[in-house]
Every structure is written in structure tokens, then in C-alpha cells.
CSV table of C-alpha atoms in Angstrom, one decimal:
chain,number,residue,atom,x,y,z
A,20,MET,CA,37.2,-92.7,9.0
A,21,LYS,CA,36.2,-92.5,13.1
A,22,ILE,CA,37.8,-89.3,14.0
A,23,VAL,CA,37.9,-88.4,17.7
A,24,MET,CA,38.9,-85.1,19.5
A,25,LEU,CA,40.0,-86.1,22.7
A,26,ASP,CA,40.2,-82.0,24.2
A,27,TYR,CA,38.8,-79.6,22.4
A,28,LYS,CA,37.7,-77.0,25.1
A,29,THR,CA,40.5,-74.6,25.2
A,30,LEU,CA,40.7,-74.6,21.7
A,31,ASN,CA,36.7,-74.0,20.7
A,32,VAL,CA,35.0,-72.3,23.7
A,33,GLY,CA,32.0,-71.9,21.6
A,34,ASP,CA,32.8,-69.3,19.0
A,35,LEU,CA,34.3,-71.6,16.3
A,36,SER,CA,32.7,-74.0,13.8
A,37,PHE,CA,33.8,-78.0,13.8
A,38,GLU,CA,31.3,-78.4,10.3
A,39,GLU,CA,34.4,-78.9,8.1
A,40,LEU,CA,36.0,-81.1,10.8
A,41,LYS,CA,32.4,-83.2,10.6
A,42,ALA,CA,33.0,-83.5,6.9
A,43,LEU,CA,35.6,-85.4,6.9
A,44,GLY,CA,34.1,-88.3,9.0
A,45,ASP,CA,32.6,-89.6,12.0
A,46,VAL,CA,34.0,-87.6,14.6
A,47,GLU,CA,33.5,-87.6,18.0
A,48,LEU,CA,34.5,-84.7,20.5
A,49,TYR,CA,34.8,-84.3,23.5
A,50,GLU,CA,35.7,-81.4,25.6
A,51,ASN,CA,38.6,-82.4,28.4
A,52,THR,CA,39.7,-86.3,28.8
A,53,ASP,CA,41.5,-86.9,31.9
A,54,ILE,CA,45.5,-86.5,31.4
A,55,GLU,CA,45.8,-89.0,34.3
A,56,ASN,CA,43.3,-91.8,33.4
A,57,GLU,CA,45.4,-93.8,30.7
A,58,ASN,CA,42.3,-95.7,30.3
A,59,GLU,CA,39.7,-93.4,30.0
A,60,ILE,CA,41.8,-92.0,26.8
A,61,ILE,CA,42.0,-95.4,25.3
A,62,GLU,CA,38.7,-96.2,25.8
A,63,ARG,CA,37.5,-93.0,24.1
A,64,ILE,CA,40.2,-93.7,21.5
A,65,GLY,CA,38.2,-97.2,21.0
A,66,ASP,CA,38.8,-98.3,17.5
A,67,ALA,CA,39.1,-95.0,16.1
A,68,LYS,CA,41.5,-94.5,12.7
A,69,ALA,CA,42.0,-90.9,13.9
A,70,ILE,CA,42.8,-88.5,16.9
A,71,ILE,CA,42.7,-85.0,17.6
A,72,VAL,CA,44.9,-83.8,20.7
A,73,ASN,CA,46.3,-80.9,22.4
A,74,LYS,CA,48.0,-81.6,25.6
A,75,THR,CA,46.4,-85.1,26.2
A,76,PRO,CA,49.1,-87.6,26.8
A,77,ILE,CA,49.7,-90.3,23.7
A,78,SER,CA,51.7,-93.0,25.6
A,79,LYS,CA,53.4,-96.0,24.3
A,80,ASN,CA,51.1,-97.9,26.2
A,81,VAL,CA,47.7,-96.1,24.2
A,82,ILE,CA,49.5,-96.3,21.1
A,83,GLU,CA,50.0,-100.3,21.0
A,84,ARG,CA,46.4,-100.8,23.0
A,85,CYS,CA,45.0,-98.8,20.0
A,86,LYS,CA,45.1,-101.0,16.8
A,87,ASN,CA,43.0,-99.4,14.4
A,88,LEU,CA,45.1,-95.7,15.5
A,89,LYS,CA,46.9,-94.9,12.3
A,90,TYR,CA,46.6,-90.5,12.6
A,91,ILE,CA,47.7,-88.4,15.3
A,92,GLY,CA,46.8,-84.4,15.0
A,93,LEU,CA,48.1,-81.7,17.2
A,94,CYS,CA,45.9,-78.6,18.1
A,95,SER,CA,49.6,-77.2,19.2
A,96,THR,CA,53.1,-76.5,17.4
A,97,GLY,CA,54.8,-78.7,20.5
A,98,TYR,CA,54.2,-82.6,20.3
A,99,ASN,CA,56.1,-83.0,23.9
A,100,ASN,CA,53.2,-85.2,25.1
A,101,ILE,CA,53.4,-87.7,21.9
A,102,ASP,CA,55.4,-90.9,21.9
A,103,ILE,CA,56.7,-89.8,18.6
A,104,GLU,CA,59.7,-93.2,19.1
A,105,ALA,CA,56.2,-95.6,19.4
A,106,ALA,CA,54.0,-93.8,16.3
A,107,ASN,CA,56.8,-93.8,13.9
A,108,GLU,CA,57.6,-97.8,14.4
A,109,ARG,CA,53.5,-98.1,14.1
A,110,GLY,CA,53.7,-96.0,11.3
A,111,ILE,CA,51.1,-93.4,12.7
A,112,SER,CA,51.3,-90.1,11.4
A,113,VAL,CA,52.3,-87.2,13.4
A,114,ARG,CA,51.5,-83.9,12.2
A,115,ASN,CA,51.4,-80.5,14.0
A,116,CYS,CA,50.5,-77.1,13.4
A,117,PRO,CA,53.7,-74.8,12.8
A,118,ASP,CA,53.0,-71.1,12.9
A,119,TYR,CA,49.7,-70.5,13.8
A,120,SER,CA,50.5,-68.8,17.0
A,121,THR,CA,53.7,-66.6,15.8
A,122,TYR,CA,51.9,-62.8,15.5
A,123,ALA,CA,49.9,-63.3,18.9
A,124,VAL,CA,52.4,-64.7,20.8
A,125,SER,CA,55.2,-62.5,20.0
A,126,GLN,CA,52.4,-59.1,20.5
A,127,PHE,CA,52.1,-61.1,23.9
A,128,THR,CA,55.9,-61.2,24.8
A,129,ILE,CA,56.3,-58.0,24.0
A,130,GLY,CA,53.2,-56.6,26.1
A,131,LEU,CA,54.5,-58.8,29.1
A,132,LEU,CA,58.0,-56.8,28.7
A,133,LEU,CA,56.4,-52.9,28.3
A,134,GLU,CA,54.0,-54.4,31.3
A,135,ILE,CA,57.9,-55.0,33.4
A,136,CYS,CA,59.2,-51.7,32.3
A,137,HIS,CA,56.2,-49.2,32.8
A,138,ASN,CA,54.2,-51.0,35.2
A,139,THR,CA,51.2,-49.3,33.5
A,140,TYR,CA,48.7,-51.8,35.7
A,141,ARG,CA,50.3,-50.9,39.3
A,142,HIS,CA,50.0,-47.3,38.3
A,143,THR,CA,46.5,-47.2,36.8
A,144,GLN,CA,46.0,-49.1,40.6
A,145,SER,CA,47.6,-46.1,42.3
A,146,VAL,CA,46.2,-43.2,40.2
A,147,MET,CA,42.2,-45.1,40.7
A,148,SER,CA,42.9,-45.5,44.7
A,149,GLY,CA,43.8,-41.0,44.5
A,150,ASP,CA,47.5,-41.0,44.6
A,151,TRP,CA,47.3,-38.5,41.3
A,152,ILE,CA,45.1,-36.2,43.3
A,153,ASP,CA,47.2,-36.4,46.5
A,154,ALA,CA,50.4,-35.8,44.7
A,155,GLU,CA,52.5,-32.5,45.1
A,156,ASP,CA,53.9,-32.3,41.7
A,157,PHE,CA,52.5,-33.1,37.7
A,158,CYS,CA,53.8,-36.9,37.6
A,159,TYR,CA,55.5,-39.3,40.1
A,160,TRP,CA,56.3,-42.9,39.9
A,161,LYS,CA,56.0,-46.2,42.4
A,162,TYR,CA,58.2,-47.9,40.4
A,163,PRO,CA,60.6,-48.0,37.8
A,164,VAL,CA,60.3,-47.4,34.4
A,165,ILE,CA,62.4,-48.7,31.8
A,166,GLU,CA,63.4,-47.4,28.8
A,167,LEU,CA,64.3,-50.5,26.2
A,168,TYR,CA,66.4,-48.5,23.6
A,169,GLY,CA,69.7,-49.5,23.2
A,170,LYS,CA,69.4,-52.1,25.1
A,171,THR,CA,70.2,-55.9,24.5
A,172,MET,CA,67.1,-58.8,23.9
A,173,GLY,CA,68.7,-62.2,24.0
A,174,ILE,CA,66.4,-65.0,22.4
A,175,ILE,CA,66.6,-68.2,23.0
A,176,GLY,CA,64.8,-70.6,19.9
A,177,PHE,CA,65.0,-68.0,16.8
A,178,GLY,CA,62.0,-69.7,15.0
A,179,ASP,CA,59.3,-67.8,13.2
A,180,ILE,CA,58.2,-66.8,16.8
A,181,GLY,CA,61.3,-65.9,17.6
A,182,LYS,CA,61.9,-63.7,14.8
A,183,ASN,CA,59.2,-62.1,14.9
A,184,THR,CA,59.4,-60.9,18.8
A,185,GLY,CA,63.3,-60.3,17.5
A,186,ARG,CA,61.2,-58.0,14.5
A,187,ILE,CA,59.7,-56.1,17.4
A,188,ALA,CA,62.5,-55.7,20.1
A,189,LYS,CA,64.5,-54.3,16.7
A,190,SER,CA,61.6,-51.8,16.0
A,191,LEU,CA,61.8,-50.7,19.7
A,192,GLY,CA,65.6,-50.0,19.3
A,193,MET,CA,67.0,-52.4,20.8
A,194,ASN,CA,70.2,-54.7,19.6
A,195,VAL,CA,69.0,-58.5,19.3
A,196,ILE,CA,71.1,-61.6,19.8
A,197,ALA,CA,69.7,-65.1,19.7
A,198,THR,CA,70.9,-68.7,19.7
A,199,GLY,CA,69.1,-71.4,17.5
A,200,SER,CA,69.8,-74.3,15.8
A,201,ARG,CA,69.8,-73.4,11.8
A,202,PRO,CA,71.3,-70.0,11.3
A,203,THR,CA,69.6,-68.7,8.7
A,204,LYS,CA,69.9,-65.0,6.3
A,205,GLU,CA,66.7,-64.0,7.7
A,206,GLY,CA,67.4,-64.1,10.9
A,207,MET,CA,70.6,-62.5,10.7
A,208,ASP,CA,69.0,-59.8,8.9
A,209,ILE,CA,67.1,-59.3,12.8
A,210,GLY,CA,69.5,-60.1,14.8
A,211,ARG,CA,73.5,-62.0,15.5
A,212,TYR,CA,73.5,-65.8,16.0
A,213,VAL,CA,75.6,-66.4,19.4
A,214,PRO,CA,76.9,-69.1,21.1
A,215,LEU,CA,74.6,-69.3,24.7
A,216,ASP,CA,76.9,-68.5,27.4
A,217,LYS,CA,77.6,-65.1,25.1
A,218,LEU,CA,73.6,-64.3,25.5
A,219,LEU,CA,73.5,-65.3,29.1
A,220,ARG,CA,76.2,-62.8,29.4
A,221,GLU,CA,75.4,-59.8,27.5
A,222,SER,CA,71.8,-59.9,27.1
A,223,ASP,CA,69.7,-56.9,29.0
A,224,VAL,CA,65.9,-59.2,28.6
A,225,ILE,CA,66.0,-62.9,27.7
A,226,ALA,CA,63.3,-64.4,26.0
A,227,LEU,CA,62.5,-67.8,25.3
A,228,HIS,CA,61.1,-69.4,22.1
A,229,CYS,CA,62.8,-73.6,22.3
A,230,PRO,CA,60.8,-76.0,22.0
A,231,LEU,CA,60.6,-78.8,25.3
A,232,ASN,CA,63.0,-81.3,24.5
A,233,ARG,CA,66.0,-83.3,26.4
A,234,ASP,CA,68.2,-81.1,25.4
A,235,THR,CA,66.6,-77.5,26.5
A,236,GLU,CA,64.7,-79.0,29.5
A,237,ARG,CA,65.0,-77.1,32.6
A,238,ILE,CA,67.7,-74.9,30.3
A,239,ILE,CA,66.9,-71.9,32.9
A,240,ASN,CA,68.4,-72.8,35.9
A,241,ARG,CA,70.8,-72.4,38.9
A,242,GLU,CA,73.9,-72.8,36.8
A,243,THR,CA,72.2,-70.9,33.9
A,244,ILE,CA,71.0,-68.0,36.0
A,245,SER,CA,74.3,-67.3,37.6
A,246,LYS,CA,75.9,-66.7,34.2
A,247,MET,CA,73.4,-63.6,33.6
A,248,LYS,CA,73.7,-60.3,34.2
A,249,ASP,CA,72.5,-58.6,37.5
A,250,GLY,CA,69.2,-57.7,36.9
A,251,VAL,CA,67.9,-59.1,33.8
A,252,ILE,CA,64.5,-59.2,32.5
A,253,LEU,CA,63.2,-63.0,31.9
A,254,LEU,CA,60.2,-64.0,29.8
A,255,ASN,CA,58.8,-67.3,28.7
A,256,THR,CA,56.0,-67.8,26.8
A,257,ALA,CA,57.1,-71.3,24.9
A,258,ARG,CA,57.4,-74.4,27.8
A,259,GLY,CA,57.3,-73.9,31.3
A,260,GLY,CA,59.1,-77.4,31.7
A,261,LEU,CA,62.4,-74.6,30.1
A,262,ILE,CA,62.8,-73.3,33.9
A,263,ASP,CA,63.5,-75.3,37.1
A,264,GLU,CA,60.9,-73.4,39.3
A,265,GLU,CA,63.1,-73.2,42.0
A,266,ASP,CA,65.9,-71.7,41.3
A,267,PHE,CA,63.9,-69.2,39.1
A,268,ARG,CA,61.8,-68.7,42.2
A,269,ASP,CA,65.3,-67.5,44.2
A,270,ALA,CA,66.5,-65.9,41.2
A,271,LEU,CA,63.2,-63.0,41.5
A,272,ASN,CA,63.5,-63.1,45.4
A,273,SER,CA,67.0,-62.1,45.6
A,274,GLY,CA,66.9,-59.8,42.3
A,275,LYS,CA,69.5,-61.4,40.4
A,276,ILE,CA,66.2,-61.0,38.1
A,277,TYR,CA,64.8,-58.0,38.0
A,278,ALA,CA,61.4,-59.5,36.7
A,279,ALA,CA,60.0,-61.3,34.6
A,280,GLY,CA,56.7,-62.3,33.0
A,281,ILE,CA,56.0,-66.0,32.4
A,282,ASP,CA,52.8,-67.4,30.3
A,283,THR,CA,53.5,-71.3,30.6
A,284,ILE,CA,54.2,-73.5,34.0
A,285,ALA,CA,55.5,-77.0,34.2
A,286,GLU,CA,52.7,-78.5,35.2
A,287,GLU,CA,48.9,-76.9,34.2
A,288,PRO,CA,46.9,-76.1,35.5
A,289,MET,CA,48.7,-74.4,38.7
A,290,ARG,CA,48.5,-76.4,41.8
A,291,GLU,CA,48.3,-74.4,44.8
A,292,ASP,CA,51.6,-75.3,46.3
A,293,ASN,CA,53.7,-73.9,43.3
A,294,VAL,CA,56.5,-72.4,44.6
A,295,LEU,CA,56.2,-69.5,42.1
A,296,LEU,CA,53.6,-68.5,43.9
A,297,GLY,CA,54.8,-65.1,45.7
A,298,ALA,CA,57.5,-64.5,44.1
A,299,LYS,CA,58.5,-61.1,43.8
A,300,ASN,CA,58.4,-59.0,40.1
A,301,LEU,CA,56.7,-61.9,38.9
A,302,LEU,CA,54.0,-61.3,36.4
A,303,ILE,CA,52.3,-64.6,35.4
A,304,THR,CA,48.8,-65.0,33.2
A,305,PRO,CA,47.7,-68.9,32.7
A,306,HIS,CA,48.7,-69.8,28.8
A,307,ILE,CA,47.0,-67.4,27.0
A,308,ALA,CA,49.4,-65.7,24.9
A,309,TRP,CA,48.3,-68.3,21.8
A,310,SER,CA,44.3,-67.6,22.4
A,311,SER,CA,42.9,-65.1,20.1
A,312,VAL,CA,40.2,-65.6,18.1
A,313,ASP,CA,41.9,-64.6,15.3
A,314,THR,CA,44.5,-67.9,16.3
A,315,ARG,CA,42.4,-70.4,16.8
A,316,LYS,CA,40.4,-69.8,13.5
A,317,ARG,CA,43.8,-70.2,12.0
A,318,LEU,CA,44.7,-73.6,14.5
A,319,LEU,CA,41.4,-75.1,13.6
A,320,LYS,CA,41.6,-74.8,9.9
A,321,MET,CA,45.0,-76.4,10.2
A,322,VAL,CA,44.1,-79.3,11.9
A,323,VAL,CA,41.5,-79.7,9.4
A,324,ASP,CA,44.0,-79.0,6.7
A,325,ASN,CA,46.5,-81.6,8.0
A,326,LEU,CA,43.5,-84.1,7.7
A,327,ASN,CA,42.3,-84.1,4.5
A,328,ALA,CA,46.0,-83.6,3.6
A,329,TYR,CA,46.5,-87.0,5.1
A,330,MET,CA,43.3,-89.0,3.9
A,331,LYS,CA,44.7,-87.5,0.2
A,332,GLY,CA,48.0,-89.0,0.8
A,333,GLU,CA,50.2,-85.6,1.1
A,334,SER,CA,52.5,-85.2,3.4
A,335,ILE,CA,52.4,-81.5,5.2
A,336,ASN,CA,53.4,-80.9,8.6
A,337,GLU,CA,54.7,-84.3,9.8
A,338,VAL,CA,56.4,-85.2,12.5
A,339,LYS,CA,59.4,-87.5,12.7
């Protein structure tokens, strides 16, 4: 079977092996494919029966023109870059990789929060520049230090990553509330399920862990921000499209949102005219929450296992 991997570079920067994937068929590997060039996408897929993608968009037109295509494997949990309806109409199996990054992403989310609360890097810079040498007292702080004990963490999207973030927040003495489509006993053991408006009103910290879809696109906007506490902290390690970036910037600059830590933006890589550049009290990292070598090994194994299961006629991780 011919297998084409259209954008492997972020998954494997040279520290992983594709040998198990190559054992499943005739594999063509591309570091990157131009996401703006649909003709290149179609040409590279050619007569392949199976493709594996991360962020490369697979539109209805691509699906219709690649007549031999039977399988789309994702190197991600999210699948908003695939026209699922068109794939289903053609009987193409689409399979994602849920849960591979649960621990890494929740760890990163809390890491952003702790940096906001302690300003560790800024204080290190201050010490290295000699400020402690010149200090009159045994300690000083240039930025506020925030204690999280007793504060409320609101989590929008209470799947596996959201729950794990909730567990860590709870271990810090925070009260956890969440909104999610399917309340579970596991979730109720971690925190309380509440309506979105209540979560917005009561949370001191809000973490986004929901998928990007029609219901959640720009869920953080001028209207929802107005319902939040003054001085709220916002964290986003999910999808950049969950946030209206202009409204978000305005809220940061006005102080309505005290600070934020985000790992994703709406258009990646960032453009030089992105409205968030220069926003106050904002930590931005380049979509790396998922990127530990342990996480990427786990992801590659799931990619291989999904395709192997398809070849055996088994149904796992299918997206409908």
C-alpha cells in the first residue's frame, strides 16, 4: 500500500524512527507541504491509498480529486483541518490520536500559570543584572507574587487534558470548576460542572482545553470577557481560534485580563502584523506544549497503530 506523510517535520526532528511505519507499506515522506498550495497537496498524494497529516488541510476538493484515497491518519487530536463530511461521503476512514499529549499539555498549562504567578524569569533577569547586589533588604520583588491556594480554576473543556490540569490545580489547593459536554464521575471527583456563564463569573484563572469547532470558535471574545472577573488570568494551550485576538489584546492592555499564557494563535506560524505582539502581560510560546520527545514517541506509535488497525479491518480512533 502506498502511504504518503505530508508534514512530518514537527513530529520527527531526527530523533525518532519511521521504521515501524515503513514496515506497513511503500512510504513517501515530506518534511512539509505548502498549506496554501492545494495543487501541491493533490500532486503529492497522487494515487496513494493512505495519507498521514498533521496540519496540512485536506479539503473536499482534495478528497474528490484523490480518487484512490481510503485513509487519512492524523498526527494530532484535533481534526479541524480535515473536511470530515466529505471524507465520510467517500467512505474514507479518518483516525486521530486522542490523549497522546495529556500529561505534557496539562504540565505546560500549569507551567505558564506558575510563571505568571511568580515571574521567575523576570526576577532572574533582575538578579543577573545586579539588582540584588544593590538591594537594601534580604529580598525584593519587582512584580507581584500570586498565591493560588483557595483561588478558583475554571476549565473550559473537561476532557482528558482538562481533567489532568484540574488534578494539578486541585493539588495546589485551588477550587476547580469546569464546563464540558459530557459530565463524568471522574470529572465530578476533580471539580464541579457549571454553566459557562457561571464559570466566567467565578473563575480567578480560566484554562482553555476544548476542541475548536463551530460552537467554540472565538469563544473568548469581548462579550465573554466582559463577564469575567476583573484581573482574571487566561491560559490557552488548545487552539488559537478559540480566542478573538483583537478583543483579547484590548482586555490585556486595559488590565481586565491581568495576564495570560498562550501556546497557540489563530494563524501559525505568527505573522509580523499579529495584533498580540506587544500586548501587556502576555506569555506566548510557539505551540510547544505537546513537543517533548516522550510525547512525540507516543504520538508516532499511535499513528502507526491506527494505520495498522485499519489495514486489519479494526475500528479504533475513528472520527465521524
